[in-house]
Coordinates of C-alpha atoms (C1' of nucleotides) in Angstrom, one line a residue:
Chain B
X18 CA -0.9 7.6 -35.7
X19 CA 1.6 9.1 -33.5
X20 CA 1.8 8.7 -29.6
X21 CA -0.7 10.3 -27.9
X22 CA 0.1 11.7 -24.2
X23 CA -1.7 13.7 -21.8
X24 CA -0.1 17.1 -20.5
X25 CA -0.8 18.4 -17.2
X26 CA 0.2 21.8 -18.7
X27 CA -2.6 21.9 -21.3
X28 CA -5.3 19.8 -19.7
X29 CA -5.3 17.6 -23.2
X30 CA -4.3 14.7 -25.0
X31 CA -1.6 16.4 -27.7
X32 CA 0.6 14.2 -29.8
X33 CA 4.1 13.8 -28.7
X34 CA 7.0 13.6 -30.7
X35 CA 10.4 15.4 -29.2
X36 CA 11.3 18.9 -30.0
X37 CA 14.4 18.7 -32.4
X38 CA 16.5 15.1 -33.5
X39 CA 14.7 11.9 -32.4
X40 CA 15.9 12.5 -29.1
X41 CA 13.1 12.7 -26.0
X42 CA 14.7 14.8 -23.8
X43 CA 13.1 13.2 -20.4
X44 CA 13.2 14.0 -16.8
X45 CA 11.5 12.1 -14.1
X46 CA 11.7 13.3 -10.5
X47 CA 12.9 10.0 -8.8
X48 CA 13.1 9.2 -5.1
X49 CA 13.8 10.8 -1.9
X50 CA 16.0 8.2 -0.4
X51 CA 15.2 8.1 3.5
X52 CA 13.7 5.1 3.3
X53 CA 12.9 1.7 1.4
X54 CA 10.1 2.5 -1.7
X55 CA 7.0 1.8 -1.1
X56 CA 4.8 0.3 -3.7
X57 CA 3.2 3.4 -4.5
X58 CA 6.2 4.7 -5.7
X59 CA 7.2 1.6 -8.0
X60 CA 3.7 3.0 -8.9
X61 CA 4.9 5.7 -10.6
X62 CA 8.3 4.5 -11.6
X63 CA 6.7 1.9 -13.2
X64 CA 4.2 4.1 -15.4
X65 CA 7.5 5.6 -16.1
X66 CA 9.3 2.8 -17.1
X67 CA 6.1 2.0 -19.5
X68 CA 6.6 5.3 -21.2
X69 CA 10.4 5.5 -21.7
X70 CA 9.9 2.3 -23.0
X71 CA 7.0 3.0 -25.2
X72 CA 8.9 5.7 -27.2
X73 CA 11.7 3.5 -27.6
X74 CA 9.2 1.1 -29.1
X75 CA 7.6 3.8 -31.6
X76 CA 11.4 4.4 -32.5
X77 CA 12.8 7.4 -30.4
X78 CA 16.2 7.4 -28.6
X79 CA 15.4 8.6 -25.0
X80 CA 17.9 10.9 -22.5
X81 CA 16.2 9.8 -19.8
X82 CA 17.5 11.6 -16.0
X83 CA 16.1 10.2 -13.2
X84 CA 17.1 12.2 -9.4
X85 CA 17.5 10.9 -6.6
X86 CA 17.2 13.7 -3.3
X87 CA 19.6 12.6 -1.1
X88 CA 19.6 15.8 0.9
X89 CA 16.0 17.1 2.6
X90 CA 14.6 18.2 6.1
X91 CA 13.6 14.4 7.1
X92 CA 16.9 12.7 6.1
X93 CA 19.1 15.5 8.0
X94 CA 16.6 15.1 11.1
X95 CA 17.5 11.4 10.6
X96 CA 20.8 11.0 10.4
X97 CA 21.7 13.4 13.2
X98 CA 19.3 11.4 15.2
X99 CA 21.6 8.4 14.3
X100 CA 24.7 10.7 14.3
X101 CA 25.7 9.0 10.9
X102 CA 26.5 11.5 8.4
X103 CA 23.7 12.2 5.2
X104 CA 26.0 9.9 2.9
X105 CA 26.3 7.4 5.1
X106 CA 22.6 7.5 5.9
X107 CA 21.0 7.5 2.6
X108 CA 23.2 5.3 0.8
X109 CA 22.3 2.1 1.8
X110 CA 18.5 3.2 0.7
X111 CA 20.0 4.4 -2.6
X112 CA 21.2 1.2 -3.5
X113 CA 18.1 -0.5 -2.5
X114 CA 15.8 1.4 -4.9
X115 CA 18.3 0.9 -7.7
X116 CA 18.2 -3.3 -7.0
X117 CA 14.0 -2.6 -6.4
X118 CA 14.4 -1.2 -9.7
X119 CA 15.9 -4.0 -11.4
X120 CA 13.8 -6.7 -9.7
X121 CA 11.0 -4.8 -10.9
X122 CA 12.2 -4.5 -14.5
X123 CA 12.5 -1.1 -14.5
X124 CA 15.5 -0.2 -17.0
X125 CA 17.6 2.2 -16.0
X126 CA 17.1 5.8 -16.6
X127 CA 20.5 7.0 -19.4
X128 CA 21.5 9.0 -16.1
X129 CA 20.6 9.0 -12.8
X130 CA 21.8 11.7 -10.4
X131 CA 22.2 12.9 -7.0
X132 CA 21.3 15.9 -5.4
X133 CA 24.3 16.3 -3.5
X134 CA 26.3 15.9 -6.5
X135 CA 25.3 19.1 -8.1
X136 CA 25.0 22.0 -5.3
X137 CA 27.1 24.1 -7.6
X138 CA 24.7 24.0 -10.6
X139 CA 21.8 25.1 -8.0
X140 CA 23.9 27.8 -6.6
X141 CA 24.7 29.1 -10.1
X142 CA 20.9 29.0 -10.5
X143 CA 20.1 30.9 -7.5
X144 CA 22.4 33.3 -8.2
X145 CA 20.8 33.9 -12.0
X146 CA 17.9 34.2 -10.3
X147 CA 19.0 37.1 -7.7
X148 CA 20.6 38.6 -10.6
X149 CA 16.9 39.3 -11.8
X150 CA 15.7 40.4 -8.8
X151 CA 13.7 37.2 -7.8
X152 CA 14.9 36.4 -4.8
X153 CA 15.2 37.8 -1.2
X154 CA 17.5 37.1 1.8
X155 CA 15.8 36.4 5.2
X156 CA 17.5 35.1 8.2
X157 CA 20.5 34.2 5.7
X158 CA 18.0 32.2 4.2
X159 CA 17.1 32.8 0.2
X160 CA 13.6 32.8 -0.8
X161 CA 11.8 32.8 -4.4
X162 CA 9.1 35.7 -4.9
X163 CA 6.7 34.3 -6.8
X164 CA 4.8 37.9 -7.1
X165 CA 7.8 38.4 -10.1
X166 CA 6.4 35.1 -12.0
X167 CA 3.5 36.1 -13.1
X168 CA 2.4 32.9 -14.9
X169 CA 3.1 31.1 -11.1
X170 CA 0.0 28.6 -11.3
X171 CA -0.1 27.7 -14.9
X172 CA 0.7 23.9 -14.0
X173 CA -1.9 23.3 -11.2
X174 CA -4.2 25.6 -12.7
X175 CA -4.4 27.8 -9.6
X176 CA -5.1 31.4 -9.3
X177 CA -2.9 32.9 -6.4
X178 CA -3.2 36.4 -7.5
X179 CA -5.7 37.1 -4.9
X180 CA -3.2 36.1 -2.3
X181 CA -0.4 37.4 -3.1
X182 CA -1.2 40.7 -1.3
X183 CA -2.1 39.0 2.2
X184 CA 1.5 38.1 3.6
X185 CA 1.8 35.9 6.7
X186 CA 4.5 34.8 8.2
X187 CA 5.1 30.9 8.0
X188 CA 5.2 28.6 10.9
X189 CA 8.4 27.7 10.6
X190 CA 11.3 30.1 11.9
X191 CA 12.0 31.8 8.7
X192 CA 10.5 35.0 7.5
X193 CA 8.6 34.8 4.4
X194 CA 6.8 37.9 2.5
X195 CA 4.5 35.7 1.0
X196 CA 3.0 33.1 2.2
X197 CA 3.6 30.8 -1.3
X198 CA 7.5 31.9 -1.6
X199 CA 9.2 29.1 -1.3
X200 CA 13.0 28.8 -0.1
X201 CA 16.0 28.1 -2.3
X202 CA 18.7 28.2 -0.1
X203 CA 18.6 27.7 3.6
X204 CA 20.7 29.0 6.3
X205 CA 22.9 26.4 7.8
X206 CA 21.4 25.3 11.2
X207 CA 24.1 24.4 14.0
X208 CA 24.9 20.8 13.9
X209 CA 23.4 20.2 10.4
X210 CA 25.4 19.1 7.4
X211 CA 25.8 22.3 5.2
X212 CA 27.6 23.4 2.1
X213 CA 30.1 26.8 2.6
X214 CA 29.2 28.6 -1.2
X215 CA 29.3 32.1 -2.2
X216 CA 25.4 32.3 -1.7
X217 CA 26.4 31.4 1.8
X218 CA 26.9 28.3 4.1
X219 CA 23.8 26.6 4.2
X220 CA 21.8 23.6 2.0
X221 CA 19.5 23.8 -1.4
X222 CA 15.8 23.7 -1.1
X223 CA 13.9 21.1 -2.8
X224 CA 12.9 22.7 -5.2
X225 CA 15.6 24.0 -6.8
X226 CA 17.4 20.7 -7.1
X227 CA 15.3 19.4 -10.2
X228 CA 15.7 22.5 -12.2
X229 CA 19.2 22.7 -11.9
X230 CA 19.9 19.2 -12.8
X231 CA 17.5 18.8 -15.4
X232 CA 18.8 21.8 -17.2
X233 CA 22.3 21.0 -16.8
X234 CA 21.7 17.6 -18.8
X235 CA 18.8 18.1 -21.1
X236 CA 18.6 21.8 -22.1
X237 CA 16.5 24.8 -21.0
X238 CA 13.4 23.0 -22.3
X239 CA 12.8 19.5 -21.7
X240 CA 10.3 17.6 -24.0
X241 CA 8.7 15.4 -21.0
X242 CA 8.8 16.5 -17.2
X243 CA 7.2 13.7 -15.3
X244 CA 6.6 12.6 -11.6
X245 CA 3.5 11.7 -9.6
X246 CA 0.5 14.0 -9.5
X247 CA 0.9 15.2 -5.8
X248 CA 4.4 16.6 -7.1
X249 CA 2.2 19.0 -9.3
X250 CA 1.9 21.4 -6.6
X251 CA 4.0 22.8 -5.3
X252 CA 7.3 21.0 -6.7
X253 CA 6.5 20.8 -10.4
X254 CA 4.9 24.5 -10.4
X255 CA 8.1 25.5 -8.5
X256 CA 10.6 24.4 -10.7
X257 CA 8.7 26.2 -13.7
X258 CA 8.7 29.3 -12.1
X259 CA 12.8 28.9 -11.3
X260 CA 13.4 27.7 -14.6
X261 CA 11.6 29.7 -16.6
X262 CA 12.2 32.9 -14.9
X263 CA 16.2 32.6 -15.7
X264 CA 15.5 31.1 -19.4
X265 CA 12.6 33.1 -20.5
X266 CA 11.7 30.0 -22.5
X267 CA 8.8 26.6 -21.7
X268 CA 10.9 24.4 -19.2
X269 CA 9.0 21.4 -20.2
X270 CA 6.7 21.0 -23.1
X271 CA 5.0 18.2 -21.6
X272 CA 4.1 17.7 -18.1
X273 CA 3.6 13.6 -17.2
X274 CA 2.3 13.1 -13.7
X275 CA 1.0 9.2 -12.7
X276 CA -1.9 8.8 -10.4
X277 CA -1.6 7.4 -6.9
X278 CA -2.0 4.0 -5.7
X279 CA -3.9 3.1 -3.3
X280 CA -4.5 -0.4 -1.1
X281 CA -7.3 -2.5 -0.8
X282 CA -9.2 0.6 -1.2
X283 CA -7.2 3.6 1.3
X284 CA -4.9 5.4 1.6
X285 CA -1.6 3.7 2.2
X286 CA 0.1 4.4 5.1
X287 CA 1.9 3.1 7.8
X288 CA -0.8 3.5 10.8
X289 CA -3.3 1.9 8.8
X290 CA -1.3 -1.2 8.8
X291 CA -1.5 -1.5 4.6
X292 CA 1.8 0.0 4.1
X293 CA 4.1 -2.6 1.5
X294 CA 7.3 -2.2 0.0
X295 CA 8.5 -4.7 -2.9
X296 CA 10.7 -6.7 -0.3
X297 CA 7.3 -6.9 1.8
X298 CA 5.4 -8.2 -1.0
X299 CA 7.9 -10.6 -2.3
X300 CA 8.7 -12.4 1.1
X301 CA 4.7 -13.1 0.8
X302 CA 5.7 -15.5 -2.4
X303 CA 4.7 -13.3 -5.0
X304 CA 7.1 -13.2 -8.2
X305 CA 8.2 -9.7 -9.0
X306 CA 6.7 -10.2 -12.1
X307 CA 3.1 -10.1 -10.6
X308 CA 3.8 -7.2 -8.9
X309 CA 4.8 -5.2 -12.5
X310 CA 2.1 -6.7 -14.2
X311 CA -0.5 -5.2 -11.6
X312 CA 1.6 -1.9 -11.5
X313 CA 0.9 -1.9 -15.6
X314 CA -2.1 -2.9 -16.0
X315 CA -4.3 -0.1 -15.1
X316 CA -3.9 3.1 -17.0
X317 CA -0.9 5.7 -15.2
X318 CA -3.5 8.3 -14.9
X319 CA -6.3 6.3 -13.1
X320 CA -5.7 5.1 -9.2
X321 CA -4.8 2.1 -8.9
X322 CA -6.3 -0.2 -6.0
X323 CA -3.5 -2.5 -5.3
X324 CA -4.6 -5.2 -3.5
X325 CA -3.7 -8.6 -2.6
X326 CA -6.8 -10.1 -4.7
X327 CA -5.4 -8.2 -7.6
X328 CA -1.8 -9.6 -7.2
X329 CA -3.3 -13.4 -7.7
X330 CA -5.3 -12.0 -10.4
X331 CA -2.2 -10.7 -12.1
X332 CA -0.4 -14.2 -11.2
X333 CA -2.9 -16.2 -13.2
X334 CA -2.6 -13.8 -15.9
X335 CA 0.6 -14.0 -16.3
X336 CA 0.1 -17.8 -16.4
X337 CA -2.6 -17.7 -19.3
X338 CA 0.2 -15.2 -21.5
X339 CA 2.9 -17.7 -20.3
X340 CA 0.8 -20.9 -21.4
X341 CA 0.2 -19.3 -24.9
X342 CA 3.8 -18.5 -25.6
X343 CA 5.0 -22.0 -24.3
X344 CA 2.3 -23.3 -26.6
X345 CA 3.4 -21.5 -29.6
X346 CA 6.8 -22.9 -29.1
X347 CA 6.2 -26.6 -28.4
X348 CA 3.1 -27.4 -30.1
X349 CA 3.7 -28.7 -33.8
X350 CA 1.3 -26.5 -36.3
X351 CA 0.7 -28.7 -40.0
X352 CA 2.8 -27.1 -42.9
X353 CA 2.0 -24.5 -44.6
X354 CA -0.3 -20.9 -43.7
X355 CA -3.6 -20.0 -43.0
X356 CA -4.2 -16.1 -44.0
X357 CA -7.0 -16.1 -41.5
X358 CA -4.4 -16.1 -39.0
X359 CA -1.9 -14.1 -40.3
X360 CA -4.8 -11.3 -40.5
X361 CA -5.9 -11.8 -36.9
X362 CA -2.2 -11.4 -35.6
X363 CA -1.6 -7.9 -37.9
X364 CA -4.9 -6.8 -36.8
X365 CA -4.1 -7.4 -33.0
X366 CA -0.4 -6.3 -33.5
X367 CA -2.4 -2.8 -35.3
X368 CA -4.2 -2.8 -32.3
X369 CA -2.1 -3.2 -29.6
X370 CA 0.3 -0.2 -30.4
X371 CA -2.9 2.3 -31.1
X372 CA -3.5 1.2 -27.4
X373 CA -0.5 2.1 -26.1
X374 CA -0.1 5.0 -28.2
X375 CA -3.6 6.4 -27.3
X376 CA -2.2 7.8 -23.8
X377 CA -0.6 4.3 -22.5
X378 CA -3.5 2.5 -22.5
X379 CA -2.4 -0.3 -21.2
X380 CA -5.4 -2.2 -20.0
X381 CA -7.1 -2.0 -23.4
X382 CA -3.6 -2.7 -25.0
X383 CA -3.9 -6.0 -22.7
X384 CA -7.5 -6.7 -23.8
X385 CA -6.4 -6.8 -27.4
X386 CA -3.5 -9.5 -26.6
X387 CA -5.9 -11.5 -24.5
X388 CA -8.8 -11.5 -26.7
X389 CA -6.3 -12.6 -30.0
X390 CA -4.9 -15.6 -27.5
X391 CA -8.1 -16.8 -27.1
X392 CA -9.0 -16.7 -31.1
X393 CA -5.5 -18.3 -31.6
X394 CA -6.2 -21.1 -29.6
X395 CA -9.7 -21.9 -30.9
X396 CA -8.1 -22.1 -34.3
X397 CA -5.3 -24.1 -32.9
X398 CA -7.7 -26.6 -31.6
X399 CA -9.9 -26.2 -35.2
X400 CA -6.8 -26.7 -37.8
X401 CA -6.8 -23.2 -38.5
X402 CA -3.2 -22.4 -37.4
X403 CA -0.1 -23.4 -39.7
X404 CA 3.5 -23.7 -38.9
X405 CA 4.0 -20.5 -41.3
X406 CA 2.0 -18.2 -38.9
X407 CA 4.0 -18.6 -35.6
X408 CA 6.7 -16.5 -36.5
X409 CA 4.3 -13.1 -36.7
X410 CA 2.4 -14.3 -33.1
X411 CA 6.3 -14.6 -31.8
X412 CA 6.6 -11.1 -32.9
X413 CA 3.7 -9.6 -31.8
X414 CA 4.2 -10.9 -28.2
X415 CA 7.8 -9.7 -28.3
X416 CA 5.9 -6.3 -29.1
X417 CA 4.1 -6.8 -26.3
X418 CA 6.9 -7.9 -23.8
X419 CA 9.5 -4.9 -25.1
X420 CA 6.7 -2.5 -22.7
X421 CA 5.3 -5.0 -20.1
X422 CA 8.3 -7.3 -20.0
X423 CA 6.8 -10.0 -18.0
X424 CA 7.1 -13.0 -20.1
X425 CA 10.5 -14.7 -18.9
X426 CA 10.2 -16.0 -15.1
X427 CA 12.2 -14.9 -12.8
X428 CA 14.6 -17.4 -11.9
X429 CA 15.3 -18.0 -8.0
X430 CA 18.6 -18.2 -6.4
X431 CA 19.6 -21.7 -5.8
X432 CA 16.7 -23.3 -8.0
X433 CA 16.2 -26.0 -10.1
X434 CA 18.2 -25.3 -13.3
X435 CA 16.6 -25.5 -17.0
X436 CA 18.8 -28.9 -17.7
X437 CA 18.3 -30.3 -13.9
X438 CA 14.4 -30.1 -14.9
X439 CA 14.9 -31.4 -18.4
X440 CA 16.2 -34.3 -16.9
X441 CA 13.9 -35.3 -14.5
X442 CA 11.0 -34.6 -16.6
X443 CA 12.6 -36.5 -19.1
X444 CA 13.1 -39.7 -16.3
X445 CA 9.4 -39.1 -15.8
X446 CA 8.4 -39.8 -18.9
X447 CA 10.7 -43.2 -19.0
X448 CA 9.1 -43.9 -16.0
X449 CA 5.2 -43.0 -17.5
X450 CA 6.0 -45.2 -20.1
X451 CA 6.8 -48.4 -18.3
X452 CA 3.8 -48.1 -15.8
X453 CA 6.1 -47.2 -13.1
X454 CA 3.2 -44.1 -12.4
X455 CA 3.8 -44.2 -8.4
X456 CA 7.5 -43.2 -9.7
X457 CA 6.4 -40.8 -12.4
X458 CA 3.9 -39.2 -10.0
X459 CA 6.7 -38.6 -7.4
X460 CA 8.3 -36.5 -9.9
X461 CA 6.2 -34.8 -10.5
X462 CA 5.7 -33.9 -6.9
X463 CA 9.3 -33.2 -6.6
X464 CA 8.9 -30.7 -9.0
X465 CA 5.6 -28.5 -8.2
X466 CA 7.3 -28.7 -5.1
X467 CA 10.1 -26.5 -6.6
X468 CA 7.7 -24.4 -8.5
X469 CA 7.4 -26.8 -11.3
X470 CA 4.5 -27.5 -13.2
X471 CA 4.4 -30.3 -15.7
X472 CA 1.9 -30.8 -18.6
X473 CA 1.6 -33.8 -20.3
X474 CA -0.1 -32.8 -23.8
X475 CA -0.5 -34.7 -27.4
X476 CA 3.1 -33.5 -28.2
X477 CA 4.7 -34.9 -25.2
X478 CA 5.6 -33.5 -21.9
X479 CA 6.4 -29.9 -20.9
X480 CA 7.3 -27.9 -18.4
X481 CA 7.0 -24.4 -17.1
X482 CA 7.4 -22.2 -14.0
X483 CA 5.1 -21.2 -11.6
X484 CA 4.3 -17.5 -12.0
Chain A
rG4 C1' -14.0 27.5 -0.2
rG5 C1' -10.7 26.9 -4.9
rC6 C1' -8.7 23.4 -8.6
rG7 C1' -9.1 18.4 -10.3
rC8 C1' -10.4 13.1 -10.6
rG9 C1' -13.7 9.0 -10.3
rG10 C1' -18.6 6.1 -9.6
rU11 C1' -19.4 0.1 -15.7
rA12 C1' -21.0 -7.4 -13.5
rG13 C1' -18.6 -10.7 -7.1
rC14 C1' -13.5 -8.1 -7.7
rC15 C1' -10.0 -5.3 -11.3
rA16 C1' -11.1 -2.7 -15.7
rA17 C1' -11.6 -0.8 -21.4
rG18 C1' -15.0 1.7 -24.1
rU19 C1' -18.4 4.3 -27.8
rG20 C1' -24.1 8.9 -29.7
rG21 C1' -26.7 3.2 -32.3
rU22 C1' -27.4 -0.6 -28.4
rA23 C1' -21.5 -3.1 -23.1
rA24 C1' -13.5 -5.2 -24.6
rG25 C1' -10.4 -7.9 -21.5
rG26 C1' -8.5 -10.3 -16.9
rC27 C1' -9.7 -12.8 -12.2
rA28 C1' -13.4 -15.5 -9.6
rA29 C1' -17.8 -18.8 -10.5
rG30 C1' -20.6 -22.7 -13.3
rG31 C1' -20.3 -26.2 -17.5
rG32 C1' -17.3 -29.0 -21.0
rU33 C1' -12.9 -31.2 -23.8
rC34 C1' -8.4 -33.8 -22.9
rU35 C1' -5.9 -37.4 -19.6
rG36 C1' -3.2 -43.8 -16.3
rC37 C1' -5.1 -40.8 -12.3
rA38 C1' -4.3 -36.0 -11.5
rA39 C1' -2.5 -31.5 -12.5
rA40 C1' -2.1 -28.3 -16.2
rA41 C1' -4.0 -26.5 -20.6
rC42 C1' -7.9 -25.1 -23.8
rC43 C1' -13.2 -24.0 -25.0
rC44 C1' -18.2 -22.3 -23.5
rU45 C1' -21.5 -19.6 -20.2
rC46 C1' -21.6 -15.3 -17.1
rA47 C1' -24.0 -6.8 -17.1
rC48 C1' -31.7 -5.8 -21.4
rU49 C1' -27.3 -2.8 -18.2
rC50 C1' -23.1 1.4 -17.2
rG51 C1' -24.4 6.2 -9.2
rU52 C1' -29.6 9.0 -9.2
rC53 C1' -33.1 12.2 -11.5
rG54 C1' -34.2 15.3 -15.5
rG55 C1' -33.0 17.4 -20.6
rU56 C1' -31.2 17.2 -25.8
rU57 C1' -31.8 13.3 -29.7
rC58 C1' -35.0 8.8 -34.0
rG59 C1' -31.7 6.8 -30.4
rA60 C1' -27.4 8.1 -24.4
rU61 C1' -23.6 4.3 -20.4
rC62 C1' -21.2 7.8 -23.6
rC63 C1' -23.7 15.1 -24.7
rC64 C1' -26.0 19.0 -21.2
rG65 C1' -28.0 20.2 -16.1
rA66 C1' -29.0 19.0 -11.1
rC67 C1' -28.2 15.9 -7.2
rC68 C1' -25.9 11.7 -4.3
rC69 C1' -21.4 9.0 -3.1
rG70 C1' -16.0 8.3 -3.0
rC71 C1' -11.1 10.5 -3.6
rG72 C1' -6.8 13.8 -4.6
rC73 C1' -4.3 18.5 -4.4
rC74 C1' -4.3 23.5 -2.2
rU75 C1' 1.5 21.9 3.8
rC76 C1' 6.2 17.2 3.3
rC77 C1' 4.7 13.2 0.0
rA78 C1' 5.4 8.9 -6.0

RNA sequence: GGCGCGGUAGCCAAGUGGUAAGGCAAGGGUCUGCAAAACCCUCACUCGUCGGUUCGAUCCCGACCCGCGCCUCCA
């Protein structure tokens, strides 16, 4: 069965594969960097991460350009607030959502690219699109006239025909004919950082910046445009409209957008007090590894309620997948196979993928893995698990950890090393075995202390992280 | 008003026209120097409400109630 995704564009679940080579063409519209991300972003750049990741699984290379805006309204208001210039400004947040996006896993998009970087591509673009008689100059500003795009409203299924005819002048200083144009180049304001081009001195719209860098590195038509839903309108049915109207031809053949998160049941935001970013939530003690797991778990196109009930939930999850890896690896299984098992593991790995493939389904994907752990350790405990079958279980939960990558414990600065714990618990057992327990308890303590957890089972002792 | 989404056990959540996955929590048990950890078992006659279609509906249709998103910057 091949991957199964749902397109905004269509209103259906179509089957994906990437227009020409093995190649998925991807663009995802990344951050606006004014600020640290919030965990509603990671949201969505996590759904993302699942997908790229996903089609790698199934096989397909991915070009994969993530943005990041590093010019808008609220970053200029900013920074000349703090009379530091844009650059200065936004870099410091740019680097901090690249490191969020490593703590959280998230691999890095084949390219990721700056606005600022590319304000000749957007002029170019602008200027293709004057050439056809889109545009119009107001106030030295350029706007797009959406009455020329006929098709304007195809992505957010909205029918502006009816208001096209009723102009009104927007509240903001600039003219506008219509109501819906939208700006693609605005007049340099005094004291405001601007670019001197041949469309004149001024700064890009938003717009205009995804369609000119997504075209520049992955073709007129893109085989996945994704982004979260509230970018639907008007950003997403924007760039379609600029795009298309130059190319003639589909900008995107599938549109990806991730539902919102939400916390403890609102609306995030800062005056209601629930307002986290990643740092926030891992000065609290969680592992960032929680925090993806949650982020995964539900389906991209559902909210998600992130809340701090669901975080411990995802913590002891993590510790049940943990516990049956780490048993996999230390218990000793008798010789030989048992074709019950081997069955149960192809079934689950079967499974698993049509999960994922139906849509990203990840929270039935995870139902499947739990629901074979729990049938592989009954037939641990009943004899009816052989040495022969661990190699397929190691498989299919490296199946399972190439998308939700969750598995390996993040390692803190200045802790405890592997060997350093080796040893102790090794001077534990020394000590277990000649009835020193108040010694081989203190040991222990030491060590939950550090996030250590010991298990003495039939095998001997072991050892894992805390989650 | 327009477009769209959702209401499944204490919480999160999957799902199908044929009688409710999974995780967490809770209760019980196995194991153990004690403990911890681990593992196992139990846990929704019921899927917002009311009608309809059907041999049969949580899943299809209609109405209604509730919550939410977008239509303005926003992941």
């Amino acid at each position: 069965m091949p991957i199964r995704l749902y397109n905004t564009l269509t209103q259906k679940v179509e089957d994906f594969a990437p227009a020409s080579d093995n190649t998925v063409r991807m663009y995802a519209c990344g951050p606006t960097v004014y600020n640290f991300a919030h965990i509603g972003n990671l949201r969505t750049f996590t759904f993302q991460d699942i997908l790229r990741r996903w089609l790698r699984a199934r096989g397909m290379e991915t070009l994969h350009v993530m943005n990041i805006t590093d010019v808008d309204d609220k970053i200029i208001r900013t920074a000349v607030q703090q009379g530091v210039s844009i650059f200065d400004y936004t870099k410091p947040y740019e680097a901090a959502f690249l490191e969020d996006m490593a703590t959280l896993r998230l691999q890095r998009p084949e390219k990721v690219v700056r606005a600022t970087d590319h304000i000749g591509e957007m002029v170019s673009l602008i200027q293709s699109l004057t050439e056809k008689g889109i545009t119009y100059e107001s106030d030295g500003s350029i706007y797009y006239r959406i009455a020329k795009f006929p098709e304007y409203g195809k992505l957010s299924h909205n029918d502006f025909g009816g208001m096209i005819a009723g102009a009104r002048v927007d509240v903001d200083e600039y003219e506008k004919e219509n109501a819906r144009d939208f700006v693609l180049w605005k007049n340099k304001k005094e004291g405001e950082p601007s670019w001197d081009t041949p469309i004149g001195d001024g700064r890009p719209g938003w717009h205009i910046e995804c369609s000119a860098m997504a075209m520049k590195y992955l073709g007129e038509t893109l085989d996945i445009h994704a982004g979260g839903v509230d970018l639907t309108f008007p950003h997403h049915e924007n760039e379609i409209a600029q795009s298309e109207a130059v190319t003639g031809k589909p900008f995107a053949r599938f549109w990806i957008h991730g539902e919102h998160l939400i916390v403890e049941g609102q609306k995030m935001s800062k005056s209601l007090g629930n307002y986290y970013t990643l740092r926030d939530v891992l000065q609290m003690g969680y592992q960032p590894e929680a925090v993806r797991y949650l982020l995964a778990s539900v389906p991209y196109r559902n909210k998600l309620n992130f809340t701090f009930d669901g975080l411990k939930a995802a913590v002891t999850s993590i510790e049940r997948l943990r516990n049956f890896e780490l048993r996999l690896k230390t218990d000793k299984f008798p010789e030989g196979s048992n074709a019950d098992a081997d069955k149960r593991t192809a079934e689950s790995l079967a499974r698993f993928e049509e999960a994922m493939d139906d849509d990203l389904n990840t929270a039935n994907a995870l139902g499947v893995l739990f629901e074979f752990i729990r049938e592989t350790n009954t037939a641990m405990d009943s004899g009816g698990f052989n040495a022969a079958n661990v190699a397929p279980v190691v498989a299919l939960l490296a199946r399972f950890d190439e998308v939700f990558d969750i598995l390996k414990p993040t390692v803190a600065e200045g802790g405890l090393t592997d060997e350093a714990i080796d040893a102790l618990a090794a001077e534990r057992v020394a000590a277990k075995k000649a009835r020193d327990f108040a010694r081989a308890d203190a040991i222990r303590a030491e060590l939950l202390e550090q996030g250590i957890i010991l298990e003495d089972t039939k095998e001997g002792t072991r050892w894992k992280r805390k989650a």
